[in-house]
PDB file of C-alpha atoms in Angstrom:
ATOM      1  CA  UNK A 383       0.000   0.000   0.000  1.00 96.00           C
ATOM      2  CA  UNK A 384       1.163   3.504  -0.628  1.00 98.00           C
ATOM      3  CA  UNK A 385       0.026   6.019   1.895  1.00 98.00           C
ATOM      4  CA  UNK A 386       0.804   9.282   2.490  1.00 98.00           C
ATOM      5  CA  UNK A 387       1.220  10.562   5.860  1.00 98.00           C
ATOM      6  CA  UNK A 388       0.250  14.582   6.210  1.00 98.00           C
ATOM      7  CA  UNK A 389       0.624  16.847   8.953  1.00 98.00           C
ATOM      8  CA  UNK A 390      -0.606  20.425   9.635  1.00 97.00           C
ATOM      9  CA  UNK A 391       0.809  23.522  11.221  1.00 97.00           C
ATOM     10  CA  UNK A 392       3.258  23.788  14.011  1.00 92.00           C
ATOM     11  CA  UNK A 393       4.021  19.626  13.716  1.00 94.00           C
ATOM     12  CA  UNK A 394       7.233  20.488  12.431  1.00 94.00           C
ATOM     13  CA  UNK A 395       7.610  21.694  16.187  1.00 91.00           C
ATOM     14  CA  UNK A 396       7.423  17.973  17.733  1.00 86.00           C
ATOM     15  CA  UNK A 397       9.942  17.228  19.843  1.00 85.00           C
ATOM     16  CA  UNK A 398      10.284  20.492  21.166  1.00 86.00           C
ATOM     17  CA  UNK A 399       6.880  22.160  21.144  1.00 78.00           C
ATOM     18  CA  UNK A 400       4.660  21.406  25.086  1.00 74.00           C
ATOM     19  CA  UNK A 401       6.604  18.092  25.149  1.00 74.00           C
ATOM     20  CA  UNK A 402       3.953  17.914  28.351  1.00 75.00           C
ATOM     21  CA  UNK A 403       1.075  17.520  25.262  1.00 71.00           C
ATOM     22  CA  UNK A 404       2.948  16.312  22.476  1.00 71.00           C
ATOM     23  CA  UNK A 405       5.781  14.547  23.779  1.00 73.00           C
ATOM     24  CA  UNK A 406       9.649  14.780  23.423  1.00 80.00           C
ATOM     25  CA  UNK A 407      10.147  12.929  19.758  1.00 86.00           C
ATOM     26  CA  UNK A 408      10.223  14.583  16.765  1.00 91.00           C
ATOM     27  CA  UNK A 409       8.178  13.098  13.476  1.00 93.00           C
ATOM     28  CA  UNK A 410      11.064  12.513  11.791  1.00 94.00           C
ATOM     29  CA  UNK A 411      12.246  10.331  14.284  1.00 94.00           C
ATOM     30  CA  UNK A 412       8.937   8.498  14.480  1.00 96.00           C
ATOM     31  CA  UNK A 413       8.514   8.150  10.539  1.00 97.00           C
ATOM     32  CA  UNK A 414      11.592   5.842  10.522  1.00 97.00           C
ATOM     33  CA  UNK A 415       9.622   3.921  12.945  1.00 97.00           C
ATOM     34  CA  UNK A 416       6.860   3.364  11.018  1.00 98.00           C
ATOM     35  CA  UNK A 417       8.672   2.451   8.249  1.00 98.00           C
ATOM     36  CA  UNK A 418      10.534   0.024  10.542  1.00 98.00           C
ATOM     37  CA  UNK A 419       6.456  -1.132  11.583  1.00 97.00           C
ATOM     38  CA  UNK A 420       5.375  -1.044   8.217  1.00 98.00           C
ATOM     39  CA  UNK A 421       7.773  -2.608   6.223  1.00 98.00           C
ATOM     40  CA  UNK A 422       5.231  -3.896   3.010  1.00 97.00           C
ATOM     41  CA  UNK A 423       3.779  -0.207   2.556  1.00 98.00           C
ATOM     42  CA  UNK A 424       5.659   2.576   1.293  1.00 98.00           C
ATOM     43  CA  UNK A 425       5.072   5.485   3.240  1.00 98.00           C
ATOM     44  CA  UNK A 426       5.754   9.157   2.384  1.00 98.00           C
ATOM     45  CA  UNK A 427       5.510  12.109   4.532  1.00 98.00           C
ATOM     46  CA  UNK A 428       4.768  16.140   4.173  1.00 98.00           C
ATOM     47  CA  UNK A 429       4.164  18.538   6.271  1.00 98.00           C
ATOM     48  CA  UNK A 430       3.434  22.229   6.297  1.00 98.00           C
ATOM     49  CA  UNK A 431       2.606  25.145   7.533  1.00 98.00           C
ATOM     50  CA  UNK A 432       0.227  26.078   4.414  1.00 98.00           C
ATOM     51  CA  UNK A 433      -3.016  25.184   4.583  1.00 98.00           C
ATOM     52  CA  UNK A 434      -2.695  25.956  -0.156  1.00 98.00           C
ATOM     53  CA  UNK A 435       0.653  23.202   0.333  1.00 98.00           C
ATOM     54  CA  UNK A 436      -1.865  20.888   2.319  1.00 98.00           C
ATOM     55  CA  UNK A 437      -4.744  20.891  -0.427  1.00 98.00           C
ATOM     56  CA  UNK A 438      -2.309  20.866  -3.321  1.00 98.00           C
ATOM     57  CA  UNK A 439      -0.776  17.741  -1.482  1.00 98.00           C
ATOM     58  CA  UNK A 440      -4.255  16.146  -1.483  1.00 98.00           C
ATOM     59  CA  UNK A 441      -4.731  17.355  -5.129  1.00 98.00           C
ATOM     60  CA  UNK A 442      -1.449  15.386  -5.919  1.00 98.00           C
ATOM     61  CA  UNK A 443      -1.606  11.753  -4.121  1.00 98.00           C
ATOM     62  CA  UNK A 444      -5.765  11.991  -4.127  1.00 98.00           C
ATOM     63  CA  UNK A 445      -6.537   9.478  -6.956  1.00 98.00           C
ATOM     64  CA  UNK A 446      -3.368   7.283  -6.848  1.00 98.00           C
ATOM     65  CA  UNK A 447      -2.316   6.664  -3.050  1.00 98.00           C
ATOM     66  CA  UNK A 448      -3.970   3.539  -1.162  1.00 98.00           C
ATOM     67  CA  UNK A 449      -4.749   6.348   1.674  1.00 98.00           C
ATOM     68  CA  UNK A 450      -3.716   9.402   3.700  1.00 98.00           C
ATOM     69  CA  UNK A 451      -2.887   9.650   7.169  1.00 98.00           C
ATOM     70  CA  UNK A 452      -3.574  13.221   8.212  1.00 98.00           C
ATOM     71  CA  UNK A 453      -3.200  15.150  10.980  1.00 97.00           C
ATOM     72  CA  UNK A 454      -4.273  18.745  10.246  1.00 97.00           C
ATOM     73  CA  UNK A 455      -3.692  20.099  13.472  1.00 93.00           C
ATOM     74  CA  UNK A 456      -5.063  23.724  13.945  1.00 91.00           C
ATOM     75  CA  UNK A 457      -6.911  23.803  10.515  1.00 95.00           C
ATOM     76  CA  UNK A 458      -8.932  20.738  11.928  1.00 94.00           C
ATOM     77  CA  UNK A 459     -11.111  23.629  13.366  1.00 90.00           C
ATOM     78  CA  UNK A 460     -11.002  25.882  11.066  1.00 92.00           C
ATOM     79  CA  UNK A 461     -10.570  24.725   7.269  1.00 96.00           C
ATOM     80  CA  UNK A 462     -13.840  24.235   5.306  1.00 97.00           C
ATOM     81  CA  UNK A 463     -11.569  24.140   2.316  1.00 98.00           C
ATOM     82  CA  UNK A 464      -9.279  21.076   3.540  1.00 98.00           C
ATOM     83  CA  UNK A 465     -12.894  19.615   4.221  1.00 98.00           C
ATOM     84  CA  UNK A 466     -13.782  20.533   0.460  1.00 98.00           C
ATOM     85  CA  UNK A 467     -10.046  19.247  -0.523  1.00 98.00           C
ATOM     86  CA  UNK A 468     -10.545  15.700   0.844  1.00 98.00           C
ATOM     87  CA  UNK A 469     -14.368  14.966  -0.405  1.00 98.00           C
ATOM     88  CA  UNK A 470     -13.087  15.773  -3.966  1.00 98.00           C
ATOM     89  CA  UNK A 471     -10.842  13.061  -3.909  1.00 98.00           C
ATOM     90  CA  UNK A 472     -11.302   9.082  -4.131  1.00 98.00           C
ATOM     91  CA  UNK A 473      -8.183   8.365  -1.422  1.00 98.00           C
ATOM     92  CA  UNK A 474      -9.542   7.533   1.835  1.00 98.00           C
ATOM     93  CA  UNK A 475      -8.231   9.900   4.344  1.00 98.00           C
ATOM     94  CA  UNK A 476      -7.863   9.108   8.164  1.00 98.00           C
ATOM     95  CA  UNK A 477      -7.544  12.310  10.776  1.00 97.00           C
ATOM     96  CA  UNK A 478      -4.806  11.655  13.524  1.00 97.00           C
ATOM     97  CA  UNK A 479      -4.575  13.899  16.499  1.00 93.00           C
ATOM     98  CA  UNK A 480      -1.842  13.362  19.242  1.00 91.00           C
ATOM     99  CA  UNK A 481      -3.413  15.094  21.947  1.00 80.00           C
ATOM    100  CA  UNK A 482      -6.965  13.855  23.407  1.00 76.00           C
ATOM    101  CA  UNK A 483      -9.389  16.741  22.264  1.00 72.00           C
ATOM    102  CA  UNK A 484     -11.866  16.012  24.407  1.00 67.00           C
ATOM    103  CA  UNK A 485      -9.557  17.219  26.854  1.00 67.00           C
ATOM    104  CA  UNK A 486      -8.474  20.539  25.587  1.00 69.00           C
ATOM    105  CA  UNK A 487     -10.251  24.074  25.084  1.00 71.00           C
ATOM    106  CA  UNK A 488     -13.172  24.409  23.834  1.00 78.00           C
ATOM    107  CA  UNK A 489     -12.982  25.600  19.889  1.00 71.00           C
ATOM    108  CA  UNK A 490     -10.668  22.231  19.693  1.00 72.00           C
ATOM    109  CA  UNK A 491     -14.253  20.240  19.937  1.00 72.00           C
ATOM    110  CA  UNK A 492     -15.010  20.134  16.616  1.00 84.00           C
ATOM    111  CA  UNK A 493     -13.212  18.886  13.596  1.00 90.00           C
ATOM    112  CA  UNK A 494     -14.150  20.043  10.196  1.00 92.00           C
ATOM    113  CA  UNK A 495     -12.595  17.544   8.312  1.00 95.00           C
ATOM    114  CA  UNK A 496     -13.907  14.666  10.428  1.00 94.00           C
ATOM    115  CA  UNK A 497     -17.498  13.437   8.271  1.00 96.00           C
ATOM    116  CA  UNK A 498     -15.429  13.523   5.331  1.00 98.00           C
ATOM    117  CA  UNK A 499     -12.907  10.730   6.477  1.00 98.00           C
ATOM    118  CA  UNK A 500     -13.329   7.425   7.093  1.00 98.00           C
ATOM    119  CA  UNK A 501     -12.116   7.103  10.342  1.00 97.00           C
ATOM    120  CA  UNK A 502     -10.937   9.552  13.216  1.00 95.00           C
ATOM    121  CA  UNK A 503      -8.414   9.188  16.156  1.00 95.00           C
ATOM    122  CA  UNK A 504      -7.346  11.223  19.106  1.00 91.00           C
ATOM    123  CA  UNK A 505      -4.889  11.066  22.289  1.00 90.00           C
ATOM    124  CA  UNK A 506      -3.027   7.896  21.385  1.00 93.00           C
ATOM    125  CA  UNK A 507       0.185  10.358  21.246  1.00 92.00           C
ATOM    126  CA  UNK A 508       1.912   9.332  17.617  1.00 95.00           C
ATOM    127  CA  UNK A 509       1.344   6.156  17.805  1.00 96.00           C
ATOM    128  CA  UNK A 510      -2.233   6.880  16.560  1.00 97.00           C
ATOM    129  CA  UNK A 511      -0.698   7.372  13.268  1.00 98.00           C
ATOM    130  CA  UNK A 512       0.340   3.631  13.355  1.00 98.00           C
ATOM    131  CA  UNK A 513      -3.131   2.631  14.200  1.00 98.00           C
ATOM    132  CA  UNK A 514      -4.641   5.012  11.186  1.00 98.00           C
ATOM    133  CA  UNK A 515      -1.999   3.063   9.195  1.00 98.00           C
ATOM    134  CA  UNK A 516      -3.760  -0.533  10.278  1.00 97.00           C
ATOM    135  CA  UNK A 517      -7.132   0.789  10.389  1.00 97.00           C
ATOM    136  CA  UNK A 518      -6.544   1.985   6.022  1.00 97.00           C
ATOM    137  CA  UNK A 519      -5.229  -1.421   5.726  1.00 94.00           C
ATOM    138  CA  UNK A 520      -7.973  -3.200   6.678  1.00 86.00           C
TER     139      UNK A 520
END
């Protein structure tokens, strides 16, 4: 399976953004661990800080990846356009979030992107993006 895994603004921080909510690794140093888990998919990763970058990235892998893995982080609450992005393409998309939401402020409570995928998982730190990985496989 080929899957690309996406993530939002400020997730180029991990490792070193609130470690206390996001923990001390950074992505790049979990990717090779999920490439070490997943060894029969070929995984890519992107991230950015552009919510244009993030919907052209959709554009791009949308009709020939197995799935996406995406964790839009702040857009997630704002972005009716990454909504629009990922019900105009045929890839199955998965959200990810690190932190619980459930457990944070309030405008984190809803997810805009969240009808539109087919499944949606929060608070399992990064290895939620494992279990999006397994969940698009089956």
């Amino acid at each position: 399976m080929k899957i690309l895994i996406l993530n939002g603004p400020n997730l180029n921080l991990l490792g070193r953004r609130e470690p206390e909510i996001y923990g001390s690794q950074t992505f790049e140093e979990y990717f090779i661990e999920l490439q070490e888990q997943f060894p029969s998919h070929e995984l890519e990763y992107f991230q950015s800080n552009h919510e244009g970058s993030l919907i052209d990235k959709l554009h791009e892998v949308g009709f020939s990846y197995d799935g996406v893995v995406f964790n839009p982080g702040a857009y997630t609450h704002t972005s009716i356009a990454l909504r629009d992005a990922i019900s105009g393409i045929e890839t199955p998309v998965f959200e990810v979030h690190i932190s619980n939401l459930a457990k944070r402020e309030d405008f984190r409570q809803i997810s805009y992107i969240k009808e539109v995928c087919v499944g949606s998982i929060n608070g399992m730190g990064l290895e939620g993006y494992a279990v999006a990985i397994d969940a698009l496989t089956e």
